Amino acid sequence: MVSFDLTGKVALVTGGAHGIGFSIGTALAQAGATLCFNCSSEGSMEKGIAAYKAAGITAHGYVCDVTDEAAVDAMVLKIAVELGPVDILVNNAGIIKRVPMCDMPAGDFRKVVDVDLTAAFITAKAVLPAMIEKRAGKIINICSMTSELGRENVSSYAAAKGGLKMLTRNIASEYGQYNIQCNGLGPGYIATPQTAPLRERQPDGSRHPFDSFITARTPAGRWGEADDLAGPAVFLASPASDFVNGHILYVDGGILAYIGKQP
Ligand code: NAP
Ligand code: GCO
């Protein structure tokens, strides 16, 4: 039996207070890892710690803006001193702005790229030296359907997530020689606060058109749940995936395989 055991490993999940990051954090901790997460505010951190506690997990929470290189370096150093160097990094923190491209100020485009792409570079750069020294490490970047497909109104998000796919392959290429694996997880459409506006009921009580579109576009016939990411995340964090590198594992209920329903 190959090993999915993460005992003795220190994991850092960015944006791990709720949503997909919380489910991944829970899964890594349940597989044995010591769990650290960060988020953008004190309130979110306290709620996250309480939610992990309710799941029987002692999580270590940090308020840290992932776009701030000095703050990320300080957090990674603090974790190393208090718990040991980060063995597993999950770059999950992300934002989206759904705006037609012609209406989007360049500053807003840059903000999305900063959080969804540049921050993954900053965080990976902060943990890589210790991974190189240990000759072991796992980096998991949370990509998207938009790492592969375009859509209306998400130009900045798609540009960032497409870039994140290539950053993943480049980290694998550059540091694979040190037994470091960098892979991506590409969630399909998952029911979290980030996608809540796409499921809002219409004033007449009918489903949001995007909600109907996604259900029809997914062979599984449903939105994903954040917990659907748990098993794939443990796989990519564990020795079971030691020869998997630079790969994006799409967890999408089959969307990318499907041309859509017959009219
Ligand atoms: P979410 O519930 O909105 O969670 C996002 C997390 O990122 C929050 O914890 C948030 O912190 C944190 N964050 C945002 N900006 C940050 C910053 N500058 N510094 C530190 N933390 C920051 O979103 P989600 O749906 O779980 O998404 C998680 C990841 O999956 C994102 O990268 C998203 O793009 C990706 N994704 C989501 C879906 C989906 O369908 N939901 C599909 C594909 C990919 P606070 O807790 O302080 O708010
Ligand atoms: C949207 C975006 C994303 C998707 C996800 C698909 O909500 O508008 O397309 O948030 O849910 O990234 O993988």
Coordinates of C-alpha atoms and ligand atoms in Angstrom, one line a residue:
M1 CA 0.0 0.0 0.0
V2 CA 1.4 3.4 -0.9
S3 CA 1.5 6.0 1.8
F4 CA -1.0 8.9 2.1
D5 CA 0.3 9.5 5.7
L6 CA 1.4 13.1 6.4
T7 CA 2.5 12.6 10.0
G8 CA 5.5 14.8 10.9
K9 CA 4.8 17.2 8.0
V10 CA 4.1 20.9 8.5
A11 CA 1.5 22.2 6.0
L12 CA 0.6 25.8 5.2
V13 CA -2.6 26.5 3.4
T14 CA -3.0 30.1 2.3
G15 CA -6.6 31.5 2.6
G16 CA -7.4 28.4 4.7
A17 CA -10.0 30.0 7.0
H18 CA -13.0 28.8 5.0
G19 CA -14.2 27.5 1.7
I20 CA -11.9 25.3 -0.4
G21 CA -8.8 26.1 1.8
F22 CA -10.6 25.0 4.9
S23 CA -11.6 21.7 3.4
I24 CA -8.0 21.1 2.2
G25 CA -6.6 22.1 5.5
T26 CA -8.9 19.7 7.3
A27 CA -8.0 16.9 5.0
L28 CA -4.2 17.4 5.4
A29 CA -4.6 17.6 9.2
Q30 CA -6.7 14.5 9.3
A31 CA -3.9 12.7 7.3
G32 CA -1.5 13.7 10.1
A33 CA 0.0 17.1 9.1
T34 CA 0.5 19.9 11.5
L35 CA -1.7 22.6 10.0
C36 CA -1.0 26.3 9.5
F37 CA -3.2 28.7 7.6
N38 CA -3.4 32.4 6.9
C39 CA -6.1 34.8 5.9
S40 CA -6.6 38.5 5.5
S41 CA -8.2 39.5 8.8
E42 CA -8.2 38.8 12.5
G43 CA -11.9 38.0 12.5
S44 CA -11.6 35.5 9.7
M45 CA -8.6 33.9 11.5
E46 CA -10.6 33.5 14.8
K47 CA -13.5 31.9 12.9
G48 CA -11.2 29.6 11.1
I49 CA -9.4 28.4 14.2
A50 CA -12.8 27.8 15.9
A51 CA -14.1 25.9 12.8
Y52 CA -11.0 23.7 12.8
K53 CA -11.3 23.2 16.6
A54 CA -14.9 22.0 16.1
A55 CA -13.5 19.4 13.6
G56 CA -11.0 18.3 16.3
I57 CA -8.0 20.0 14.7
T58 CA -5.5 22.4 16.4
A59 CA -4.7 24.8 13.6
H60 CA -2.2 27.6 13.7
G61 CA -3.6 30.7 12.2
Y62 CA -1.8 33.8 10.9
V63 CA -3.1 37.1 9.5
C64 CA -0.9 37.8 6.5
D65 CA -1.5 39.4 3.1
V66 CA -0.1 37.0 0.6
T67 CA 0.8 39.8 -1.8
D68 CA 3.2 41.4 0.8
E69 CA 6.6 39.7 0.4
A70 CA 8.0 40.9 3.7
A71 CA 4.9 39.7 5.6
V72 CA 5.0 36.3 3.9
D73 CA 8.7 35.9 4.6
A74 CA 8.1 36.8 8.3
M75 CA 5.2 34.3 8.6
V76 CA 7.2 31.5 7.0
L77 CA 10.1 32.2 9.3
K78 CA 7.8 32.2 12.4
I79 CA 6.3 28.9 11.3
A80 CA 9.8 27.4 10.9
V81 CA 10.9 28.6 14.4
E82 CA 7.7 27.5 16.1
L83 CA 6.7 24.3 14.3
G84 CA 9.5 23.5 11.8
P85 CA 10.0 24.4 8.1
V86 CA 7.0 24.1 5.7
D87 CA 6.9 20.7 4.0
I88 CA 3.6 21.2 2.2
L89 CA 2.5 24.6 0.7
V90 CA -1.0 25.0 -0.7
N91 CA -1.4 28.3 -2.6
N92 CA -5.2 28.6 -2.2
A93 CA -5.8 32.3 -1.4
G94 CA -7.6 33.9 -4.3
I95 CA -10.0 36.6 -5.4
I96 CA -12.2 37.2 -8.4
K97 CA -13.7 40.3 -10.1
R98 CA -16.4 39.6 -12.6
V99 CA -16.4 42.6 -14.8
P100 CA -16.5 43.0 -18.6
M101 CA -12.9 43.5 -19.8
C102 CA -13.7 46.9 -21.4
D103 CA -15.1 48.2 -18.1
M104 CA -12.2 47.0 -16.0
P105 CA -9.6 49.5 -14.8
A106 CA -6.0 48.2 -15.2
G107 CA -5.5 48.6 -11.4
D108 CA -8.3 46.0 -10.7
F109 CA -6.8 43.6 -13.3
R110 CA -3.4 44.0 -11.5
K111 CA -5.0 43.4 -8.1
V112 CA -6.4 40.0 -9.2
V113 CA -3.1 39.0 -10.8
D114 CA -1.3 40.1 -7.6
V115 CA -3.4 37.8 -5.3
D116 CA -4.0 34.9 -7.6
L117 CA -0.6 34.6 -9.3
T118 CA 2.2 36.8 -7.9
A119 CA 1.3 35.8 -4.4
A120 CA 1.9 32.1 -5.3
F121 CA 5.3 33.1 -6.6
I122 CA 6.1 35.0 -3.3
T123 CA 4.9 32.2 -1.0
A124 CA 6.6 29.4 -3.0
K125 CA 9.8 31.5 -3.1
A126 CA 9.6 31.8 0.7
V127 CA 9.4 28.0 1.4
L128 CA 11.6 26.6 -1.4
P129 CA 15.1 27.2 0.2
A130 CA 14.2 24.9 3.2
M131 CA 12.6 22.4 0.8
I132 CA 15.8 22.4 -1.3
E133 CA 17.9 21.9 1.9
K134 CA 15.7 19.0 3.0
R135 CA 15.6 17.5 -0.5
A136 CA 11.8 17.2 -0.2
G137 CA 8.7 19.4 -0.6
K138 CA 5.2 19.6 -2.0
I139 CA 3.7 22.7 -3.5
I140 CA 0.0 22.6 -4.6
N141 CA -1.3 25.6 -6.6
I142 CA -5.1 26.0 -6.7
C143 CA -5.9 26.6 -10.4
S144 CA -9.3 26.7 -12.1
M145 CA -11.3 25.8 -15.1
T146 CA -10.1 29.2 -16.3
S147 CA -6.6 27.8 -16.4
E148 CA -7.9 26.1 -19.6
L149 CA -11.1 27.9 -20.7
G150 CA -12.1 31.5 -21.2
R151 CA -15.4 33.0 -20.1
E152 CA -17.3 36.3 -20.1
N153 CA -16.2 38.8 -17.5
V154 CA -13.3 37.0 -15.9
S155 CA -10.3 38.3 -18.0
S156 CA -8.1 39.0 -15.0
Y157 CA -8.9 35.8 -13.2
A158 CA -8.4 33.7 -16.3
A159 CA -5.1 35.4 -17.0
A160 CA -3.9 34.8 -13.5
K161 CA -5.1 31.2 -13.3
G162 CA -3.6 30.4 -16.7
G163 CA -0.4 31.9 -15.4
L164 CA -0.6 29.9 -12.3
K165 CA -0.7 26.7 -14.4
M166 CA 2.6 27.7 -16.1
L167 CA 4.2 28.8 -12.8
T168 CA 3.3 25.3 -11.5
R169 CA 5.1 23.7 -14.5
N170 CA 8.0 26.0 -14.1
I171 CA 8.5 25.3 -10.4
A172 CA 8.4 21.6 -11.2
S173 CA 10.9 22.0 -14.0
E174 CA 13.3 24.2 -11.9
Y175 CA 13.2 22.4 -8.6
G176 CA 12.2 18.8 -9.4
Q177 CA 15.9 17.8 -9.2
Y178 CA 15.6 18.4 -5.4
N179 CA 12.7 16.0 -5.0
I180 CA 10.2 18.8 -4.9
Q181 CA 6.9 18.3 -6.5
C182 CA 4.8 21.2 -7.6
N183 CA 1.3 20.3 -9.0
G184 CA -2.0 22.1 -9.4
L185 CA -5.5 21.3 -8.4
G186 CA -8.1 22.7 -10.7
P187 CA -11.5 22.9 -9.0
G188 CA -14.6 22.9 -11.2
Y189 CA -17.5 25.0 -10.0
I190 CA -17.5 24.6 -6.2
A191 CA -20.2 26.0 -3.9
T192 CA -18.3 28.5 -1.7
P193 CA -18.8 32.1 -0.8
Q194 CA -16.7 33.1 -3.9
T195 CA -19.3 31.6 -6.2
A196 CA -22.4 32.4 -4.1
P197 CA -23.4 35.3 -6.4
L198 CA -23.6 32.8 -9.3
R199 CA -26.2 30.7 -7.4
E200 CA -28.5 33.5 -6.2
R201 CA -32.2 33.0 -6.8
Q202 CA -33.7 35.4 -9.3
P203 CA -36.4 37.8 -8.2
D204 CA -39.1 35.5 -9.7
G205 CA -37.7 32.6 -7.7
S206 CA -36.1 30.8 -10.6
R207 CA -32.5 29.6 -10.6
H208 CA -29.7 31.9 -11.6
P209 CA -29.0 31.3 -15.3
F210 CA -25.3 30.5 -14.5
D211 CA -26.4 28.0 -11.9
S212 CA -28.5 26.2 -14.5
F213 CA -25.7 26.5 -17.0
I214 CA -23.1 24.9 -14.7
T215 CA -25.4 22.0 -13.7
A216 CA -26.1 21.3 -17.3
R217 CA -22.4 21.6 -18.2
T218 CA -21.2 19.2 -15.5
P219 CA -21.6 15.4 -16.3
A220 CA -22.0 14.9 -12.5
G221 CA -25.0 17.2 -12.7
R222 CA -24.2 19.2 -9.6
W223 CA -21.9 21.9 -8.2
G224 CA -18.9 20.5 -6.4
E225 CA -18.5 20.7 -2.6
A226 CA -15.3 22.0 -1.1
D227 CA -14.8 18.5 0.4
D228 CA -14.5 17.1 -3.1
L229 CA -11.0 18.6 -3.1
A230 CA -9.9 16.7 0.1
G231 CA -8.8 13.4 -1.4
P232 CA -7.0 14.9 -4.4
A233 CA -5.2 17.4 -2.1
V234 CA -4.0 14.6 0.2
F235 CA -2.8 12.6 -2.8
L236 CA -0.7 15.6 -4.1
A237 CA 0.7 16.3 -0.6
S238 CA 1.7 12.7 0.2
P239 CA 4.4 10.2 -0.9
A240 CA 1.8 8.6 -3.1
S241 CA 2.5 11.3 -5.7
D242 CA 6.3 11.5 -5.4
F243 CA 6.7 11.0 -9.2
V244 CA 3.9 13.3 -10.2
N245 CA 5.3 16.7 -11.1
G246 CA 4.0 19.7 -13.0
H247 CA 0.6 18.2 -13.5
I248 CA -2.8 19.9 -13.0
L249 CA -5.4 17.6 -11.5
Y250 CA -8.8 18.9 -12.5
V251 CA -11.5 18.1 -10.0
D252 CA -14.5 19.3 -12.0
G253 CA -17.1 16.5 -12.2
G254 CA -16.1 16.0 -15.8
I255 CA -16.6 19.6 -17.2
L256 CA -13.4 19.6 -19.3
A257 CA -14.3 16.2 -20.8
Y258 CA -17.8 17.3 -21.9
I259 CA -19.2 19.1 -24.9
G260 CA -22.6 19.7 -23.2
K261 CA -26.1 18.4 -23.3
Q262 CA -28.1 17.9 -26.5
P263 CA -30.7 20.6 -27.0
Ligands
NAP1 P1 -13.2 32.0 -0.6 O1 -14.2 31.2 0.2 O2 -13.5 33.4 -1.1 O3 -11.7 32.0 0.1 C1 -10.7 32.7 -0.3 C2 -9.6 32.8 0.8 O4 -8.5 33.6 0.3 C3 -10.1 33.4 2.1 O5 -9.7 32.7 3.2 C4 -9.5 34.8 2.0 O6 -9.2 35.4 3.3 C5 -8.2 34.5 1.3 N1 -7.5 35.7 0.7 C6 -8.0 36.5 -0.3 N2 -7.1 37.5 -0.5 C7 -6.1 37.3 0.4 C8 -4.9 38.0 0.6 N3 -4.5 39.1 -0.1 N4 -4.1 37.6 1.6 C9 -4.4 36.5 2.4 N5 -5.5 35.8 2.2 C10 -6.4 36.2 1.2 O7 -12.8 31.3 -2.0 P2 -12.9 29.7 -2.4 O8 -14.0 29.6 -3.4 O9 -12.7 28.8 -1.3 O10 -11.6 29.7 -3.3 C11 -10.3 29.3 -2.9 C12 -9.4 29.1 -4.1 O11 -9.9 28.3 -5.0 C13 -9.2 30.5 -4.8 O12 -7.8 30.5 -5.3 C14 -10.2 30.4 -6.0 O13 -9.8 31.2 -7.1 C15 -10.1 28.9 -6.3 N6 -11.2 28.3 -7.0 C16 -12.4 28.4 -6.6 C17 -13.5 27.8 -7.3 C18 -14.9 27.8 -6.8 O14 -15.7 27.4 -7.6 N7 -15.2 28.2 -5.6 C19 -13.2 27.1 -8.4 C20 -11.9 27.1 -8.9 C21 -10.9 27.7 -8.2 P3 -10.3 35.8 4.4 O15 -10.7 34.5 5.1 O16 -9.7 36.8 5.3 O17 -11.4 36.4 3.5
GCO2 C1 -16.4 32.5 -11.3 C2 -15.1 31.9 -11.8 C3 -14.5 31.0 -10.8 C4 -14.9 29.5 -11.0 C5 -13.8 28.6 -11.0 C6 -13.9 27.5 -12.0 O1 -16.8 32.2 -10.3 O2 -16.9 33.4 -12.0 O3 -15.2 31.3 -13.1 O4 -14.7 31.3 -9.5 O5 -15.8 29.1 -10.1 O6 -12.6 29.2 -10.9 O7 -12.9 26.6 -11.9

